[in-house]
mmCIF file of C-alpha atoms and ligand atoms in Angstrom:
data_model
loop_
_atom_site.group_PDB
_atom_site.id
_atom_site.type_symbol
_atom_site.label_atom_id
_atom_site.label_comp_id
_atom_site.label_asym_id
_atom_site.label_seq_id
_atom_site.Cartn_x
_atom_site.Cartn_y
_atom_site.Cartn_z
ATOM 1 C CA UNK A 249 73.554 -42.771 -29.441
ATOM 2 C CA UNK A 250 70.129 -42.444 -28.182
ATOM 3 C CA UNK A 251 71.618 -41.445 -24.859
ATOM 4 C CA UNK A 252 73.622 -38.328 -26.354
ATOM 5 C CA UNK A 253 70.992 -37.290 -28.753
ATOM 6 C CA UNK A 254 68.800 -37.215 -25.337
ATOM 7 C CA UNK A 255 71.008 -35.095 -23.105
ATOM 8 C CA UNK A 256 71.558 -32.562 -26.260
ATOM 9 C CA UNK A 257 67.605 -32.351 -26.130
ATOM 10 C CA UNK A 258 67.895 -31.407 -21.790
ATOM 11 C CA UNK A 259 70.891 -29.217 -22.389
ATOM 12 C CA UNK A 260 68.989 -27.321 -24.919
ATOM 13 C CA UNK A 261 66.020 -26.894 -22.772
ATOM 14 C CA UNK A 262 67.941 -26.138 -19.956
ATOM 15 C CA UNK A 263 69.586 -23.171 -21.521
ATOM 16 C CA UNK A 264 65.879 -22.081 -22.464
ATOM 17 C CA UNK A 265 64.694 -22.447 -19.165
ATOM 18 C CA UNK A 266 67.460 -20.696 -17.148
ATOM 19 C CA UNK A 267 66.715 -17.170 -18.043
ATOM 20 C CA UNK A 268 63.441 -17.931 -16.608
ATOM 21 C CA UNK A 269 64.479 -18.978 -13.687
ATOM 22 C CA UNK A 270 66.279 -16.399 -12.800
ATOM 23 C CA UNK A 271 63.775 -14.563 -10.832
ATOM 24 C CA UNK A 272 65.148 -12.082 -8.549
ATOM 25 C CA UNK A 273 66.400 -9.354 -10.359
ATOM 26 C CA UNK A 274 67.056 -5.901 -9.564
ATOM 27 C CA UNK A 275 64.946 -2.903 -9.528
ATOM 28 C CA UNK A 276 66.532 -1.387 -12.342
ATOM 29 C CA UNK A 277 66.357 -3.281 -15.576
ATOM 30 C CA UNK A 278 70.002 -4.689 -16.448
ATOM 31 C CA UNK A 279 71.745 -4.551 -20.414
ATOM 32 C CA UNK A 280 70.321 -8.385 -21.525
ATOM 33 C CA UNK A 281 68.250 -8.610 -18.754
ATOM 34 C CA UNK A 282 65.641 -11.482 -20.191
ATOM 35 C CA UNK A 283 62.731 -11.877 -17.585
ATOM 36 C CA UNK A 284 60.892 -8.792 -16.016
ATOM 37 C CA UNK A 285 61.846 -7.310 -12.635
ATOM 38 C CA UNK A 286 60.172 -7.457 -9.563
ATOM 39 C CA UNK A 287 60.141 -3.667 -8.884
ATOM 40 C CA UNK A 288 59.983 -2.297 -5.686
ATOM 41 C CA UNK A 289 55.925 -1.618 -5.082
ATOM 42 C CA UNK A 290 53.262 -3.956 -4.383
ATOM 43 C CA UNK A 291 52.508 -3.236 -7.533
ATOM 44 C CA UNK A 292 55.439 -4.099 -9.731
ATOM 45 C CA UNK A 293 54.869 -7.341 -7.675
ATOM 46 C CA UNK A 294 51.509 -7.848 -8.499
ATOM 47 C CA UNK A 295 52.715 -7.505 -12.383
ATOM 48 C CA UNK A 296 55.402 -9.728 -11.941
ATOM 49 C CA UNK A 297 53.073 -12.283 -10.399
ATOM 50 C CA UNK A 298 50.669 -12.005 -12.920
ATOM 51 C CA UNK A 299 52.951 -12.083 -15.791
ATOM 52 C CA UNK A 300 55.326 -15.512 -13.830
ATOM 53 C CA UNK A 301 51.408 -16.935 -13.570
ATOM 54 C CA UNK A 302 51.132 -16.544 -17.769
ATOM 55 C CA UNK A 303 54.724 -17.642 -18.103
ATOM 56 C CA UNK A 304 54.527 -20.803 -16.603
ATOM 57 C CA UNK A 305 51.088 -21.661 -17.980
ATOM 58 C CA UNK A 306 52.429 -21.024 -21.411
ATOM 59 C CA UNK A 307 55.874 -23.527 -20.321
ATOM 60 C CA UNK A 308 53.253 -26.107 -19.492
ATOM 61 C CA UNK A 309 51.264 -25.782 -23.063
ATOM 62 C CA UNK A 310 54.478 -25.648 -24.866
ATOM 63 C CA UNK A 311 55.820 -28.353 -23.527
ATOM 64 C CA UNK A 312 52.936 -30.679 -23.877
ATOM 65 C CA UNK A 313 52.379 -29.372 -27.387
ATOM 66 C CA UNK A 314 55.685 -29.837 -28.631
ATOM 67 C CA UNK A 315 55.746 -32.902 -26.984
ATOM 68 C CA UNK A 316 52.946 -34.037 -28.817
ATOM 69 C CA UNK A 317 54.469 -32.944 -32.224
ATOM 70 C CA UNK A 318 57.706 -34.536 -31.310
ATOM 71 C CA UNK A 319 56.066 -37.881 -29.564
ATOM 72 C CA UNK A 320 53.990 -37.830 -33.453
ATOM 73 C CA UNK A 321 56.722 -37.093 -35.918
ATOM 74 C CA UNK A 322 59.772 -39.322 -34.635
ATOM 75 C CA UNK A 323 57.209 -42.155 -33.582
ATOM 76 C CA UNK A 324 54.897 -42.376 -36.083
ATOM 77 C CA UNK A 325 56.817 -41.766 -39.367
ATOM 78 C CA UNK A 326 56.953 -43.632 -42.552
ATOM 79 C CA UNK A 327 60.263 -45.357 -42.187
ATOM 80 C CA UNK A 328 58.764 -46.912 -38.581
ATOM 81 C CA UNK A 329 55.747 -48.742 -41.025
ATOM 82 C CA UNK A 330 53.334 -46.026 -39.642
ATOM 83 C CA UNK A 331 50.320 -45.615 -42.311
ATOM 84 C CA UNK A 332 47.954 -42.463 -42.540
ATOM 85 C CA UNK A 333 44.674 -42.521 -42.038
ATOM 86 C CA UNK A 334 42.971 -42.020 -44.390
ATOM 87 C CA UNK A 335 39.093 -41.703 -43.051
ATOM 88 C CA UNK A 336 39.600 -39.512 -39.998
ATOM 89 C CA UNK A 337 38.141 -36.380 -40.230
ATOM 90 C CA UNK A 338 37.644 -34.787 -36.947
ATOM 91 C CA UNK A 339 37.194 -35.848 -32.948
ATOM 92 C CA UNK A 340 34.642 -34.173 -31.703
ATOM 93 C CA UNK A 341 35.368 -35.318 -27.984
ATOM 94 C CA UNK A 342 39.233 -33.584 -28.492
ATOM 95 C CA UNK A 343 37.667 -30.072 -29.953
ATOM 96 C CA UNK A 344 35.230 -29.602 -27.644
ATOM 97 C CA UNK A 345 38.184 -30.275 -25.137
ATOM 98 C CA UNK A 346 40.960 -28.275 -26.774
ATOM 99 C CA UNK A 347 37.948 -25.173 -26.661
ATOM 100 C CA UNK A 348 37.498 -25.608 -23.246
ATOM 101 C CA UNK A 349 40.797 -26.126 -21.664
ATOM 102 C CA UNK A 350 42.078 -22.438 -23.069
ATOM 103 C CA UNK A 351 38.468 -20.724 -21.857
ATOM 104 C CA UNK A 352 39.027 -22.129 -18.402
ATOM 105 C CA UNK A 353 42.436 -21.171 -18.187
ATOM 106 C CA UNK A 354 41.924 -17.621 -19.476
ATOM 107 C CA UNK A 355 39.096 -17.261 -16.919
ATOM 108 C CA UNK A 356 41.347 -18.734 -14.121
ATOM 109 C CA UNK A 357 44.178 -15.744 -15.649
ATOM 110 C CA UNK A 358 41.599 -13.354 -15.919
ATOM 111 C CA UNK A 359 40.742 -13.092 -11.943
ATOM 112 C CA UNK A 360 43.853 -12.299 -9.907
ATOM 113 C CA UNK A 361 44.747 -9.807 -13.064
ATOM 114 C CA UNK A 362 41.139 -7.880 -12.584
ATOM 115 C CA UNK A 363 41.865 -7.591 -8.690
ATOM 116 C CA UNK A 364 45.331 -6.535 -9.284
ATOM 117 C CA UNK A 365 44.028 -3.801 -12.337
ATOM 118 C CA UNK A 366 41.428 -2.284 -9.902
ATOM 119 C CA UNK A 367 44.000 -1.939 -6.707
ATOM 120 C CA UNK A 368 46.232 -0.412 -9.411
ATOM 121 C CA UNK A 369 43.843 2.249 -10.550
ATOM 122 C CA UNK A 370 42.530 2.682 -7.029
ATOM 123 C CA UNK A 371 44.129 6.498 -5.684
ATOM 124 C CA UNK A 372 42.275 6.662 -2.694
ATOM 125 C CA UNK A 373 43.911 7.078 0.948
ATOM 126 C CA UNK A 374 46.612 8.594 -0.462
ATOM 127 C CA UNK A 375 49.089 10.894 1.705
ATOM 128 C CA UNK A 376 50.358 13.330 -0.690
ATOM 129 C CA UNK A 377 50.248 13.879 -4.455
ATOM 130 C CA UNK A 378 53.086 14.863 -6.880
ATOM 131 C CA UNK A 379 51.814 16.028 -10.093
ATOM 132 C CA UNK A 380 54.243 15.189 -12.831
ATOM 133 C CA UNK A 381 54.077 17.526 -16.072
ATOM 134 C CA UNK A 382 56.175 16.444 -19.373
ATOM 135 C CA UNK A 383 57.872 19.179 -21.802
ATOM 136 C CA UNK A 384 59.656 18.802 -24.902
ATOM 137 C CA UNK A 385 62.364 17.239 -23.453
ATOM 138 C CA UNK A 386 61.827 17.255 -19.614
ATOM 139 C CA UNK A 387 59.980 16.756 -16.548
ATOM 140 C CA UNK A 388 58.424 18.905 -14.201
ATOM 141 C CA UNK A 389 57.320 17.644 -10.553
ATOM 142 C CA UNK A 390 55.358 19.842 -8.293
ATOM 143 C CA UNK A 391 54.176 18.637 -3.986
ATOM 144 C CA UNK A 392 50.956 19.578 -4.772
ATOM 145 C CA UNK A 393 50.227 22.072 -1.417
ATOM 146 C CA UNK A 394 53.782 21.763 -0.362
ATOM 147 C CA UNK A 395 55.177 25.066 -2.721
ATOM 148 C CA UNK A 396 58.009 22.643 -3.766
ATOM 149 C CA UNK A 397 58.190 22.533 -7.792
ATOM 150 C CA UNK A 398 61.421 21.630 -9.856
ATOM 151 C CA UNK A 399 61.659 20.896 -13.177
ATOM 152 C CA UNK A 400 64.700 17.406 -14.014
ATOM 153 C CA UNK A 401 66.113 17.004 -17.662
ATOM 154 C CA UNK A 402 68.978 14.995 -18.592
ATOM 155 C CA UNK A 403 72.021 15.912 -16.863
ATOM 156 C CA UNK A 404 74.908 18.279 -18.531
ATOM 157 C CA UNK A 405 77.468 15.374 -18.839
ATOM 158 C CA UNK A 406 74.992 13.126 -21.070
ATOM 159 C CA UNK A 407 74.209 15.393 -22.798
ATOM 160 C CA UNK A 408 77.791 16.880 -23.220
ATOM 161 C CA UNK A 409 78.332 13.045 -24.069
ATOM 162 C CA UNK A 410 75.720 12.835 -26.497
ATOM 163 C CA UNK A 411 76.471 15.617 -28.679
ATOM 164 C CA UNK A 412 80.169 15.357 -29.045
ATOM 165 C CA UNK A 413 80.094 12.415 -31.220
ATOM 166 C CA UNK A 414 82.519 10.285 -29.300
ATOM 167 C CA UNK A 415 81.378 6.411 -29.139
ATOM 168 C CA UNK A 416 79.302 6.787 -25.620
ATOM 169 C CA UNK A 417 80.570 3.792 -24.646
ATOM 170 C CA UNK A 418 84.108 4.750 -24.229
ATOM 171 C CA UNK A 419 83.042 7.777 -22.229
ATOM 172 C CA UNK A 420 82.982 6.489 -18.888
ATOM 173 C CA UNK A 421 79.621 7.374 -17.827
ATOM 174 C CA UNK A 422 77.801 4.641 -15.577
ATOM 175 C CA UNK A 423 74.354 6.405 -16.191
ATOM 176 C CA UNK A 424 74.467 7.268 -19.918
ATOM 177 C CA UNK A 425 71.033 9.228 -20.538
ATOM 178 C CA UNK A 426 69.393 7.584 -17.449
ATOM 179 C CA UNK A 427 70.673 10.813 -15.135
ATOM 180 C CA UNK A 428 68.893 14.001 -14.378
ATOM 181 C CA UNK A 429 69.820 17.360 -12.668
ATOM 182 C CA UNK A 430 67.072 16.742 -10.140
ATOM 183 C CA UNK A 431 65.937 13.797 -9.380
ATOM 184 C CA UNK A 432 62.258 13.278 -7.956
ATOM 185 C CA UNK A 433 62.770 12.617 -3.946
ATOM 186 C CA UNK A 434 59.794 10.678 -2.632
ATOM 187 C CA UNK A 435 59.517 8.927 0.642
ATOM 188 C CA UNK A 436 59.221 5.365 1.113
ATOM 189 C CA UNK A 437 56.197 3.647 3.029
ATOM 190 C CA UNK A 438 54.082 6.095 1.633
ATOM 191 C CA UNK A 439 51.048 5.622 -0.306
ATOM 192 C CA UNK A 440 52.022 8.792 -2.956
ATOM 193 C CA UNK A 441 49.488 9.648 -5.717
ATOM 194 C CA UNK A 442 50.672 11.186 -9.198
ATOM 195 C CA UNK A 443 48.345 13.254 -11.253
ATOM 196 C CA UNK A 444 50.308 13.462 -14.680
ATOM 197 C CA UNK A 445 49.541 15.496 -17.466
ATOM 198 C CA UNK A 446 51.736 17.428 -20.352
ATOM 199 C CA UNK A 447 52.486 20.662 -21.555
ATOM 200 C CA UNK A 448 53.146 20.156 -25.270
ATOM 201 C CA UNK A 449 52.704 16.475 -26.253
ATOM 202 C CA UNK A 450 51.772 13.145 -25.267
ATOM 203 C CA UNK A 451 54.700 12.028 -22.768
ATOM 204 C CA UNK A 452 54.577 8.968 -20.826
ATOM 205 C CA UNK A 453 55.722 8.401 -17.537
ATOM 206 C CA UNK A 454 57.297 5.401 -16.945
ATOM 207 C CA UNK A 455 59.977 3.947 -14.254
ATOM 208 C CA UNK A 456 59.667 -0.269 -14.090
ATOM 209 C CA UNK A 457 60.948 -0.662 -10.609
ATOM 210 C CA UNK A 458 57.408 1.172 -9.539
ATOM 211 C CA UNK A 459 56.131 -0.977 -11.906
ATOM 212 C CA UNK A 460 53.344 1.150 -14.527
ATOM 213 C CA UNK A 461 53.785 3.304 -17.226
ATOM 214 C CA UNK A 462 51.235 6.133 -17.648
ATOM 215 C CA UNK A 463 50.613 8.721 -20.743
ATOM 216 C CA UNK A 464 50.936 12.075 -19.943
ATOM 217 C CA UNK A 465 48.270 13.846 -22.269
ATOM 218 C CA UNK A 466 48.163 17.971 -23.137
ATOM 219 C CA UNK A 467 44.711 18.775 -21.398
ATOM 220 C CA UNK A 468 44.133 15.699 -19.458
ATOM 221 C CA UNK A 469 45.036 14.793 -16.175
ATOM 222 C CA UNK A 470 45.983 11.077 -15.345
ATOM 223 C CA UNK A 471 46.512 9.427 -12.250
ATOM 224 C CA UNK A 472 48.739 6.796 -10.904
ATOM 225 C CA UNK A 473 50.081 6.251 -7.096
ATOM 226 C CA UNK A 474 53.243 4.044 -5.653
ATOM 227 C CA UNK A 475 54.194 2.568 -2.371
ATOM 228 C CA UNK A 476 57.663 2.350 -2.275
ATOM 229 C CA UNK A 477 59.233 -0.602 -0.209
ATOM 230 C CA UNK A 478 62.531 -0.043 -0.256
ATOM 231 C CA UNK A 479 64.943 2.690 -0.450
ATOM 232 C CA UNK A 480 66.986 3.512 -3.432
ATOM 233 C CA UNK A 481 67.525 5.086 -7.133
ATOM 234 C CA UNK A 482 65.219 3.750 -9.945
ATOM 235 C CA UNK A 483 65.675 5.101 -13.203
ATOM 236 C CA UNK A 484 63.160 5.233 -16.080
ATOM 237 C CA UNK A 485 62.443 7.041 -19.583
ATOM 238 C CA UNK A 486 59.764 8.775 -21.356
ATOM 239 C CA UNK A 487 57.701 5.882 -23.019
ATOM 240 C CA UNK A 488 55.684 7.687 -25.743
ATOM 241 C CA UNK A 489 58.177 8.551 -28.537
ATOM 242 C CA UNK A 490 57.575 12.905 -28.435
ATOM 243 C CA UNK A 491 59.876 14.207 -30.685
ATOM 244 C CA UNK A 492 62.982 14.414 -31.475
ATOM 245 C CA UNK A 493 64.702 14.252 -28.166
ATOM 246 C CA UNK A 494 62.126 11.928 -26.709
ATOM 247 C CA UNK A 495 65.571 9.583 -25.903
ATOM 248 C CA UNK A 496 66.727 12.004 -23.679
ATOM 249 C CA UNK A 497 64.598 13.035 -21.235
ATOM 250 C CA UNK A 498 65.011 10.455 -18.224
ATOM 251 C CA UNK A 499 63.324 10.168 -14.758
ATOM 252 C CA UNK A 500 65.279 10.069 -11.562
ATOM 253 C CA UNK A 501 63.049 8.491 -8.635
ATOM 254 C CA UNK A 502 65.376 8.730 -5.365
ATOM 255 C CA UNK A 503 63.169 6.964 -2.795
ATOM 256 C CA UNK A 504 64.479 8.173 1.063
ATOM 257 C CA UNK A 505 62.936 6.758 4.545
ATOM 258 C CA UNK A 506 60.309 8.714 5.794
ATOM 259 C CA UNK A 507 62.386 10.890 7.967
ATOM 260 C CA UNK A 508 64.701 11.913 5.758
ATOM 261 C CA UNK A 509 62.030 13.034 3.225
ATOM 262 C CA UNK A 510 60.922 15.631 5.424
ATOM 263 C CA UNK A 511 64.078 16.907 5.628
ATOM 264 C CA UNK A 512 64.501 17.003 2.264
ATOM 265 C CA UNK A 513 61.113 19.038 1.682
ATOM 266 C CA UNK A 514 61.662 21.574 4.762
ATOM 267 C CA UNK A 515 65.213 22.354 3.491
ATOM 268 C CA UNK A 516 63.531 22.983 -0.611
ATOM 269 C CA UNK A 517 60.389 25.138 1.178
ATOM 270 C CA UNK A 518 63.597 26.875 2.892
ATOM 271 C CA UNK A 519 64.912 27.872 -0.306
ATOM 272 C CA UNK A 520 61.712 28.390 -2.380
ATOM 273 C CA UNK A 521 59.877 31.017 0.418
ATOM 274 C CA UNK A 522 62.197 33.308 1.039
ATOM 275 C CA UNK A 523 64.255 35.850 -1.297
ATOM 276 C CA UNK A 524 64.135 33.543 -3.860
ATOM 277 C CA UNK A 525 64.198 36.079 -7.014
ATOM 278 C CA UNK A 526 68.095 37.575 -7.102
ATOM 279 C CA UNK A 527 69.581 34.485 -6.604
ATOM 280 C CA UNK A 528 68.831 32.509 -9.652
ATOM 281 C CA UNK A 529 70.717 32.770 -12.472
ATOM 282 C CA UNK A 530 74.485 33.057 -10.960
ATOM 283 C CA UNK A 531 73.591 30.550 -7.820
ATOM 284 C CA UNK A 532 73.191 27.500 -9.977
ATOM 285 C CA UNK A 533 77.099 26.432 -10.634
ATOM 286 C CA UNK A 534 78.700 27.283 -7.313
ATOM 287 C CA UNK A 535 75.978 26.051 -4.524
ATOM 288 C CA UNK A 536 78.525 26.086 -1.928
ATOM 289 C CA UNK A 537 75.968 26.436 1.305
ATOM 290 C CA UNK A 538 72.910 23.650 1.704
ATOM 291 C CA UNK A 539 74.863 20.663 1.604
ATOM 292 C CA UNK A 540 74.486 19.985 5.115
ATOM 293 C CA UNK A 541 70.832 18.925 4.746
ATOM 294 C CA UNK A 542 70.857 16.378 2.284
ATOM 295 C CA UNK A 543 74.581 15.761 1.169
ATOM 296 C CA UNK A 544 73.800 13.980 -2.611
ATOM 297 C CA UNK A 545 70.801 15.739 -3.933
ATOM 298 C CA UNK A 546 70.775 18.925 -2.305
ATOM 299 C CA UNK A 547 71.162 20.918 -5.385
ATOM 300 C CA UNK A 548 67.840 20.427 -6.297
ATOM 301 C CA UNK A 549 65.906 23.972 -6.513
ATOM 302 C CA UNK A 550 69.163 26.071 -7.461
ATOM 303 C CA UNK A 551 69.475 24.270 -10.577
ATOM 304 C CA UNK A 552 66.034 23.684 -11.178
ATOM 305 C CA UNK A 553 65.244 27.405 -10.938
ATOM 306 C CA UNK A 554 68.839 28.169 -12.870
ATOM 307 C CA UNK A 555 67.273 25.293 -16.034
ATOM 308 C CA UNK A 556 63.557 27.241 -15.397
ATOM 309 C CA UNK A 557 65.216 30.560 -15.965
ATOM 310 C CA UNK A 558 67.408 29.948 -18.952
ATOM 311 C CA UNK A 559 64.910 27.350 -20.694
HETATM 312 CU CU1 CU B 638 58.571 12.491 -23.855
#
């Protein structure tokens, strides 16, 4: 009896613990995905390291607190003999210990999370800058000194998707709302700052695999930067709810090697400097020529100029 009531208790822990365990998850975040990702910057690490550090802290103080309720309510009940009592008001010695224990461990928290914070917020050293500018309901992303600028809104099949009424789910599309026309290309190994702002309202800027979030105010100018370690698609959303189509405006982050990012860029200042005006508004559909340079994504400016032209 005792026996099965006991491994009832570990099964029922177990299937507490396991989500927890299950560190290593993907960049993006999955549908009933329980824990947080790891990202793909040293700085989605750092927040996952910070937030594993709180986890398991809390584990330990829930364990030994619901121990101690359990230990106190199946031990010392009535129908075991056990008898209040009745004179105890108060232990100093356990106050002054159950005070100090949580100051200590918030201080001992508080440390790596201030050194992570300030090499979060710290810009410096970094080798280019993309400023990111939100619209009612898209994204635009300018090289800062590059003359390479393209706005990215939610691609034409979501959003055929979304307005036809059919049940998305039936509609076959393996990026529902998290595609865009053109995705932001940004090389890997790279320390690449962001100065984000808006045009309209407050936006926020937000993929998890990079690991931050930040606002994107009308008249401000914020600043964030990523390394990117690995190669690879990372999808995110607008974070600050901005109207009425705030759900559908994603963000696209395609992170190349180096070498390939330079490619990339020479084949968009290509298109951008020269006879860029006539070309616009038929160009966008057929696009038959530049997919030599950069087979996936190489749509990019066409597009972006054909959605800046008829938006
Ligand atoms: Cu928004």
């Amino acid at each position: 009896m005792k026996v099965g009531r006991f491994k009832q208790w570990a099964a029922g822990i177990a299937a507490m613990a396991l989500p927890v365990l299950a560190f290593a998850q993907a960049a993006d975040p999955k549908p009933w995905q329980l824990n947080m990702g790891r990202g793909v910057t040293a700085q989605s690490v750092n927040a996952y390291e910070a937030h594993m550090l709180a986890l398991w802290i809390c584990v330990v103080i829930g364990i030994l607190v619901f121990g101690a309720m359990a230990v106190a309510m199946f031990k010392f009940r009535h129908s075991k003999g056990a008898v209040p009592d009745k004179d105890f008001t108060h232990s100093t010695k356990l106050e002054v210990i159950w005070t100090v224990v949580p100051v200590v461990l918030l201080v001992l928290m508080a440390f790596p999370a201030t050194s992570k914070l300030i090499k979060m917020y710290d810009t410096r050293e970094s080798k280019m800058t993309v400023k990111v500018t939100g619209f009612q309901w898209m994204w635009k992303y300018e090289y800062l000194g590059e003359n390479v600028s393209f706005t990215s809104r939610l691609d034409r099949k979501s959003d055929e998707i979304r307005q036809s009424g059919v049940d998305a789910r039936t509609a076959n599309r393996p990026h529902y709302l998290l595609e865009v026309d053109n995705v932001l290309v940004l090389p890997t190994d790279t320390k690449i700052r962001f100065v984000i702002t808006a045009d309209d309202v407050i936006h926020a800027w937000w993929v998890p695999a990079l690991g931050w979030k930040q606002d994107a105010i009308p008249g401000i100018v914020n600043e964030a930067w990523t390394e990117i370690k690995q190669p690879g698609i990372y999808r995110g959303q607008c974070a600050e709810l901005c109207g009425k189509d705030h759900g559908f405006m994603p963000i696209v982050v395609k992170a190349v090697p180096k070498a390939e990012f330079q490619q990339w860029l020479a084949a968009e200042k290509a298109k951008n400097a020269p006879a860029a005006a006539p070309a616009t508004p038929a160009a966008a559909p057929a696009e038959p020529a530049p997919a030599e340079a950069a087979p996936t994504e190489a749509t990019n400016t066409d597009a972006a100029a054909a959605v800046a032209t008829a938006g």
